[in-house]
Amino acid sequence: MKTIAVIGANKPLEPFYQQIHGKYRIIGIAWEEGSICKKYCDVFYPISFTEKERVLEVCKKEKIDGITSFSLESALPTVIYVAQNMNLVSNSFECQKLTETKYSQRNCFRENGIPTPNFYLIKEKEELKNIEISFPVIIKPIDNGGSRGINYANSLKELECLYDDSIQYSKSGQVIVEEYIDGREFSVEYISYQGIHYNVQITDKVTSGKPHFVELEHHQPADISLYDAQRIKCMVEKALTALKIENSASHTEIKLNTKGELFIIEVGARMGGDMITSDLVRLSTGYDFTRGVVELAFGNFQPPHFSYTKYAGIFFYCMLTKNVKDFILDNKSKSKIIEKHIGNNPLEDTISNFQRNGYFIYQSNHKFLL
C-alpha cells in the first residue's frame, strides 16, 4: 500500500480523507486544534505545516510516496517544499511564487495578455485616493479565501469605510482594489501533469451578489454554450501555463460579463472546495477526482475518464437561503439528494462562506432549481 502525506486535517478536508481512507496509508500532518480528520490517518503528527523542516523530516521518516493538501491552499508552500526536496511530483517553487497572492497572479495575467480586472495593490489607506478605476469596485485581501473581507463599494467614501473590514483579513496587511465585473461567474476544474492540462468540469457558481459575494450554490455542468465553454477552457489553459501550474489540480474563478467578455479572477493551484471536486465532479462525470490527485502525487497519473454525464450540485443553508432547510426535510426529493447536513449553530448574518450552516448535494438528470 502506497503512503500519501496529507497536509491539513480540518473540517473542509473531511470529504477527501473519507474517500482515500483504507485505500492508501495516510500520514496526516496538521496543527492539533480542529484536526477532526486525524481519525482517518494511519499516523498523525500534530505539527504546524508552517514548520517546513519538521514536516520534511516526518515525510522522510515515513518514506512517503507522494504529498498533497487537496483543497487547502495555505499549505501549498509546504507541499511543494517537501516534494521538491524528496524528488516527488509537485509544482515548482517558481509556480508557488507566481500563485502566492491575488496580486502576484494579477501581475502574471497582465504580463501575459490574459484579460483580468483592472486592479491596484493598496498597502496604506491613504493610497485609495490615488487609484484610477471607475466605480463600482471590489476590495479584498490579497491572501485570504472563503469570501472573507470581500466588499463592494460604489464611491471613494464607501471604499475608505470598507477598507478596515477588508484589511483585517489580510495576513500581509495588503488589499487589492479592482474593477467590478458584472455578469455570470464560473469555476473551472483542471488537473495538470507534466505541463499538459486536462479539463475536468466547468461549474456554475451562484453567489449572494454584492456586497460580499458569498457562495450559495454550485452546479455541474455549467449551463453555457459549447462556444463559451471552449473560450473559457482556452483562457484558463493559457492562465495555467503562465502561472507554471504543471503538476496539480487547479480551481479557477472566471467571469463572463454581460458583453460576452471573459475575465480571469484568480486561480488556486489545488482542488476546489465546497464539495465541488470531492463530490460534484464524481457525481456529474463519474471521474474520481480525489483519486486522480493522489495518483498524480505518486507519479501514476492517467488522463481523466468520464463514464457518464449527469447534473450535480450543492445548495448551502444560511440566513440568505432559509428555504434550503425546508427542502432538505422534504422527503419527496430524498431519492435525488445524495448527502445533506444541517448544523447546530444558530443562523447569523452571512458575510462569508464561514457563516453557512448546512447543505444538500443532489444528482439528477436535470438541474435543480429551488
Coordinates of C-alpha atoms in Angstrom, one line a residue:
M1 CA 0.0 0.0 0.0
K2 CA 1.4 3.4 -1.0
T3 CA 1.9 6.2 1.5
I4 CA 0.4 9.6 1.0
A5 CA 1.1 12.6 3.2
V6 CA -1.8 15.0 3.6
I7 CA -1.1 18.4 4.9
G8 CA -4.0 19.8 6.9
A9 CA -6.8 17.9 8.7
N10 CA -9.6 20.4 9.3
K11 CA -13.3 20.0 8.5
P12 CA -13.3 21.2 4.9
L13 CA -10.8 18.4 4.1
E14 CA -13.0 15.6 5.5
P15 CA -14.7 14.6 2.2
F16 CA -11.2 14.0 0.7
Y17 CA -10.0 12.0 3.7
Q18 CA -13.1 9.8 3.7
Q19 CA -12.6 8.9 0.1
I20 CA -9.0 7.8 0.4
H21 CA -9.4 6.1 3.9
G22 CA -8.4 2.5 3.6
K23 CA -7.1 2.8 0.1
Y24 CA -3.7 4.3 1.0
R25 CA -1.5 4.6 4.0
I26 CA -2.3 8.1 5.2
I27 CA 0.2 10.3 7.1
G28 CA -1.7 13.4 8.4
I29 CA 0.3 16.5 9.4
A30 CA -1.6 19.4 10.9
W31 CA -2.0 21.7 13.9
E32 CA -3.8 19.6 16.6
E33 CA -6.6 22.1 17.2
G34 CA -9.5 21.4 14.8
S35 CA -7.9 18.4 13.2
I36 CA -11.0 16.3 13.0
C37 CA -9.6 14.3 10.1
K38 CA -6.9 12.7 12.2
K39 CA -9.3 9.8 12.8
Y40 CA -8.8 8.8 9.2
C41 CA -5.0 8.8 9.4
D42 CA -2.8 5.8 9.9
V43 CA -0.3 8.1 11.6
F44 CA -1.0 11.7 12.7
Y45 CA 1.6 14.3 13.5
P46 CA 0.4 17.4 15.4
I47 CA 2.8 19.7 13.7
S48 CA 2.0 23.1 12.1
F49 CA 2.6 23.0 8.4
T50 CA 4.4 26.3 8.6
E51 CA 7.3 24.3 10.1
K52 CA 8.6 23.1 6.8
E53 CA 11.8 21.4 8.0
R54 CA 9.9 19.4 10.7
V55 CA 7.3 18.3 8.1
L56 CA 10.1 17.3 5.7
E57 CA 11.8 15.2 8.5
V58 CA 8.5 13.4 9.1
C59 CA 7.9 12.7 5.5
K60 CA 11.4 11.3 5.1
K61 CA 10.9 9.2 8.2
E62 CA 7.6 7.8 6.9
K63 CA 9.0 7.2 3.4
I64 CA 6.1 8.8 1.7
D65 CA 5.3 8.2 -2.0
G66 CA 3.5 11.5 -2.5
I67 CA 2.2 14.6 -0.8
T68 CA -0.9 16.7 -1.2
S69 CA -3.1 19.2 0.7
F70 CA -6.2 18.6 -1.5
S71 CA -8.1 22.0 -1.4
L72 CA -6.0 23.6 1.4
E73 CA -4.3 26.5 -0.4
S74 CA -2.3 27.8 2.6
A75 CA -0.4 24.5 2.8
L76 CA 0.8 24.6 -0.8
P77 CA 4.3 26.1 0.1
T78 CA 4.9 23.2 2.4
V79 CA 3.6 20.6 -0.1
I80 CA 6.0 22.0 -2.8
Y81 CA 8.9 22.3 -0.3
V82 CA 8.6 18.7 0.7
A83 CA 8.0 17.3 -2.8
Q84 CA 10.9 19.2 -4.3
N85 CA 13.3 18.1 -1.6
M86 CA 12.2 14.5 -1.9
N87 CA 12.1 14.4 -5.7
L88 CA 8.3 13.8 -5.7
V89 CA 5.7 15.2 -8.1
S90 CA 4.5 18.7 -7.5
N91 CA 4.5 22.2 -8.9
S92 CA 7.8 24.2 -8.8
F93 CA 9.0 26.9 -6.5
E94 CA 8.5 29.3 -9.4
C95 CA 4.8 28.3 -9.6
Q96 CA 4.5 28.8 -5.9
K97 CA 5.8 32.4 -6.2
L98 CA 3.5 33.2 -9.1
T99 CA 0.4 31.9 -7.4
E100 CA 1.3 33.2 -3.9
T101 CA -1.2 36.0 -3.8
K102 CA -4.0 37.5 -5.8
Y103 CA -1.6 40.4 -6.6
S104 CA 1.2 38.1 -7.9
Q105 CA -1.4 36.3 -10.1
R106 CA -2.8 39.5 -11.5
N107 CA 0.6 40.7 -12.5
C108 CA 1.3 37.4 -14.2
F109 CA -2.0 37.7 -16.1
R110 CA -1.3 41.2 -17.2
E111 CA 2.2 40.4 -18.4
N112 CA 0.9 37.5 -20.5
G113 CA -2.0 39.4 -22.0
I114 CA -4.7 37.4 -20.2
P115 CA -7.8 39.5 -19.5
T116 CA -8.3 40.3 -15.8
P117 CA -10.0 43.1 -14.0
N118 CA -8.0 46.3 -13.7
F119 CA -6.5 46.4 -10.2
Y120 CA -4.4 48.3 -7.7
L121 CA -2.3 47.0 -4.8
I122 CA -3.1 49.0 -1.6
K123 CA -0.6 49.0 1.3
E124 CA -1.9 52.1 3.1
K125 CA -5.4 53.5 3.4
E126 CA -4.2 56.9 2.0
E127 CA -3.4 55.2 -1.3
L128 CA -7.1 54.7 -2.0
K129 CA -7.3 58.4 -3.2
N130 CA -4.8 57.7 -6.0
I131 CA -6.5 54.8 -7.8
E132 CA -7.8 55.4 -11.3
I133 CA -10.7 52.9 -11.6
S134 CA -14.3 53.7 -12.3
F135 CA -16.7 52.8 -9.5
P136 CA -18.2 50.4 -8.5
V137 CA -15.1 48.4 -7.3
I138 CA -14.3 45.4 -5.2
I139 CA -11.9 45.5 -2.3
K140 CA -10.4 42.3 -0.9
P141 CA -7.4 40.9 0.9
I142 CA -4.6 39.7 -1.4
D143 CA -4.0 36.5 0.6
N144 CA -7.2 35.0 2.0
G145 CA -10.2 32.9 0.8
G146 CA -13.7 31.8 1.7
S147 CA -15.1 35.3 0.6
R148 CA -13.6 36.8 3.8
G149 CA -13.0 40.5 3.6
I150 CA -14.6 40.9 0.2
N151 CA -16.6 44.2 -0.1
Y152 CA -18.3 46.1 -2.9
A153 CA -18.0 49.9 -3.0
N154 CA -19.9 52.5 -5.0
S155 CA -17.8 55.5 -4.1
L156 CA -14.4 56.6 -2.7
K157 CA -16.1 57.4 0.6
E158 CA -17.6 53.9 0.8
L159 CA -14.3 52.4 -0.2
E160 CA -12.5 54.1 2.6
C161 CA -15.1 53.0 5.1
L162 CA -14.8 49.3 3.9
Y163 CA -11.0 49.3 3.9
D164 CA -10.8 48.5 7.6
D165 CA -13.0 45.5 7.2
S166 CA -11.0 44.0 4.3
I167 CA -7.6 44.7 5.7
Q168 CA -8.3 42.8 8.9
Y169 CA -8.4 39.5 6.9
S170 CA -5.1 40.1 5.1
K171 CA -2.2 38.2 6.5
S172 CA 0.3 40.6 4.9
G173 CA -1.7 43.8 5.6
Q174 CA -2.4 44.4 1.9
V175 CA -5.5 44.5 -0.2
I176 CA -6.4 44.7 -3.9
V177 CA -9.0 47.2 -5.3
E178 CA -10.3 46.0 -8.6
E179 CA -12.9 47.0 -11.1
Y180 CA -16.2 45.2 -10.6
I181 CA -17.1 42.8 -13.4
D182 CA -20.8 42.2 -13.8
G183 CA -22.3 39.0 -15.3
R184 CA -22.0 35.3 -14.6
E185 CA -19.3 33.5 -12.5
F186 CA -17.9 30.1 -13.1
S187 CA -15.2 27.9 -11.5
V188 CA -13.2 25.7 -13.8
E189 CA -11.7 22.5 -12.6
Y190 CA -8.5 21.1 -14.1
I191 CA -5.8 18.6 -13.5
S192 CA -2.4 19.1 -15.0
Y193 CA 0.5 16.7 -15.4
Q194 CA 3.9 17.5 -16.9
G195 CA 2.5 20.7 -18.2
I196 CA -0.4 19.2 -20.0
H197 CA -3.8 20.5 -18.8
Y198 CA -6.9 18.3 -18.7
N199 CA -10.3 20.0 -18.2
V200 CA -12.4 18.1 -15.6
Q201 CA -15.5 20.3 -15.4
I202 CA -16.9 23.8 -15.6
T203 CA -19.1 24.8 -12.6
D204 CA -21.9 27.3 -12.4
K205 CA -21.4 29.5 -9.3
V206 CA -24.3 31.3 -7.6
T207 CA -23.4 33.9 -5.1
S208 CA -25.3 36.3 -2.8
G209 CA -24.0 39.1 -5.1
K210 CA -22.9 42.5 -3.7
P211 CA -21.7 43.4 -1.2
H212 CA -19.9 40.1 0.0
F213 CA -20.5 37.6 -2.8
V214 CA -21.0 34.6 -0.5
E215 CA -21.2 31.3 -2.5
L216 CA -24.7 29.8 -2.2
E217 CA -24.9 27.2 -4.9
H218 CA -22.7 25.3 -7.3
H219 CA -24.0 23.3 -10.3
Q220 CA -22.3 21.0 -12.9
P221 CA -22.2 21.0 -15.8
A222 CA -22.4 24.8 -16.3
D223 CA -25.3 25.9 -18.4
I224 CA -23.4 27.5 -21.3
S225 CA -22.9 27.1 -25.0
L226 CA -20.2 24.9 -26.4
Y227 CA -18.7 28.1 -27.9
D228 CA -18.4 29.8 -24.5
A229 CA -17.2 26.6 -22.8
Q230 CA -14.4 26.4 -25.4
R231 CA -13.5 30.0 -24.9
I232 CA -13.3 29.5 -21.1
K233 CA -11.1 26.4 -21.4
C234 CA -8.7 28.2 -23.8
M235 CA -8.4 31.2 -21.4
V236 CA -7.9 29.0 -18.3
E237 CA -5.3 26.8 -20.0
K238 CA -3.4 30.0 -21.0
A239 CA -3.5 31.2 -17.4
L240 CA -2.4 27.8 -16.0
T241 CA 0.6 27.8 -18.4
A242 CA 1.5 31.4 -17.5
L243 CA 1.4 30.5 -13.7
K244 CA 3.5 27.4 -14.4
I245 CA 0.9 25.1 -12.9
E246 CA 2.2 21.8 -14.3
N247 CA 1.6 19.1 -11.8
S248 CA -1.5 19.6 -9.7
A249 CA -5.2 20.1 -9.7
S250 CA -6.4 23.7 -10.1
H251 CA -9.5 25.7 -9.4
T252 CA -10.0 28.9 -11.5
E253 CA -12.6 31.6 -11.0
I254 CA -13.7 33.3 -14.1
K255 CA -16.4 35.8 -15.1
L256 CA -18.4 36.2 -18.3
N257 CA -19.8 39.8 -18.4
T258 CA -23.0 41.0 -20.0
K259 CA -21.0 42.0 -23.1
G260 CA -19.7 38.4 -23.6
E261 CA -16.2 39.3 -22.4
L262 CA -14.2 36.8 -20.2
F263 CA -12.0 37.8 -17.2
I264 CA -9.9 35.6 -15.1
I265 CA -10.4 36.5 -11.4
E266 CA -8.0 34.1 -9.7
V267 CA -6.5 30.6 -9.8
G268 CA -5.8 28.2 -7.0
A269 CA -3.2 25.5 -7.7
R270 CA -5.2 23.0 -5.8
M271 CA -8.6 21.2 -5.8
G272 CA -11.7 23.3 -5.4
G273 CA -13.6 23.3 -2.0
D274 CA -17.3 23.3 -1.2
M275 CA -17.5 19.7 -2.3
I276 CA -17.0 20.8 -5.9
T277 CA -14.1 18.5 -6.6
S278 CA -14.6 15.9 -3.8
D279 CA -18.2 15.1 -4.8
L280 CA -19.8 17.1 -7.6
V281 CA -17.2 16.1 -10.2
R282 CA -17.7 12.4 -9.5
L283 CA -21.5 12.8 -9.5
S284 CA -21.6 14.7 -12.7
T285 CA -18.9 12.8 -14.7
G286 CA -18.1 9.5 -12.9
Y287 CA -14.5 10.6 -12.6
D288 CA -12.9 10.1 -9.2
F289 CA -11.0 13.4 -9.0
T290 CA -9.7 12.8 -5.5
R291 CA -8.1 9.5 -6.5
G292 CA -6.7 11.2 -9.6
V293 CA -4.9 13.8 -7.5
V294 CA -3.4 11.2 -5.2
E295 CA -2.3 9.1 -8.1
L296 CA -0.7 12.2 -9.7
A297 CA 1.2 12.8 -6.5
F298 CA 2.6 9.3 -6.8
G299 CA 3.6 9.9 -10.5
N300 CA 1.0 7.4 -11.7
F301 CA -1.2 9.9 -13.5
Q302 CA -3.8 8.7 -16.0
P303 CA -5.8 11.2 -18.1
P304 CA -9.4 11.7 -16.7
H305 CA -12.0 9.2 -18.0
F306 CA -15.7 10.3 -17.8
S307 CA -18.1 7.5 -17.7
Y308 CA -21.4 9.4 -17.7
T309 CA -22.9 12.9 -17.8
K310 CA -25.4 13.9 -15.1
Y311 CA -26.4 17.1 -13.3
A312 CA -25.0 17.5 -9.8
G313 CA -24.9 20.5 -7.4
I314 CA -24.9 21.8 -3.9
F315 CA -27.2 24.2 -2.1
F316 CA -25.9 25.9 1.1
Y317 CA -28.2 26.7 4.0
C318 CA -27.7 30.1 5.7
M319 CA -29.5 33.3 6.7
L320 CA -29.8 34.1 3.0
T321 CA -31.2 30.7 1.9
K322 CA -33.6 29.6 4.7
N323 CA -35.7 27.7 2.2
V324 CA -32.9 25.2 1.7
K325 CA -33.6 23.7 5.2
D326 CA -37.3 23.0 4.2
F327 CA -36.1 21.3 1.0
I328 CA -33.7 19.1 2.9
L329 CA -36.5 17.9 5.2
D330 CA -38.9 17.3 2.2
N331 CA -38.9 13.5 1.8
K332 CA -40.4 13.8 -1.7
S333 CA -36.9 14.7 -3.1
K334 CA -34.8 12.4 -0.9
S335 CA -34.2 10.0 -3.8
K336 CA -32.2 12.7 -5.6
I337 CA -30.4 14.0 -2.5
I338 CA -27.0 12.3 -2.2
E339 CA -26.0 14.0 1.1
K340 CA -27.4 16.5 3.5
H341 CA -26.4 18.3 6.7
I342 CA -27.8 20.9 9.0
G343 CA -25.5 22.4 11.7
N344 CA -26.5 23.1 15.2
N345 CA -25.3 26.6 15.3
P346 CA -27.9 29.4 15.1
L347 CA -28.1 31.3 11.8
E348 CA -26.1 34.6 11.7
D349 CA -25.6 37.4 9.2
T350 CA -23.9 35.8 6.2
I351 CA -20.9 37.8 5.1
S352 CA -18.5 35.0 4.2
N353 CA -18.6 31.3 3.3
F354 CA -18.0 30.6 7.0
Q355 CA -21.5 31.7 8.1
R356 CA -23.2 28.9 6.1
N357 CA -24.8 26.3 8.4
G358 CA -25.8 23.3 6.2
Y359 CA -26.1 22.0 2.7
F360 CA -27.5 19.3 0.5
I361 CA -26.0 17.7 -2.6
Y362 CA -28.1 16.4 -5.5
Q363 CA -27.6 14.2 -8.5
S364 CA -30.2 14.3 -11.2
N365 CA -31.0 14.2 -15.0
H366 CA -31.7 17.9 -14.8
K367 CA -30.5 21.0 -12.9
F368 CA -32.3 21.6 -9.6
L369 CA -33.9 25.0 -9.2
L370 CA -35.4 26.0 -5.8

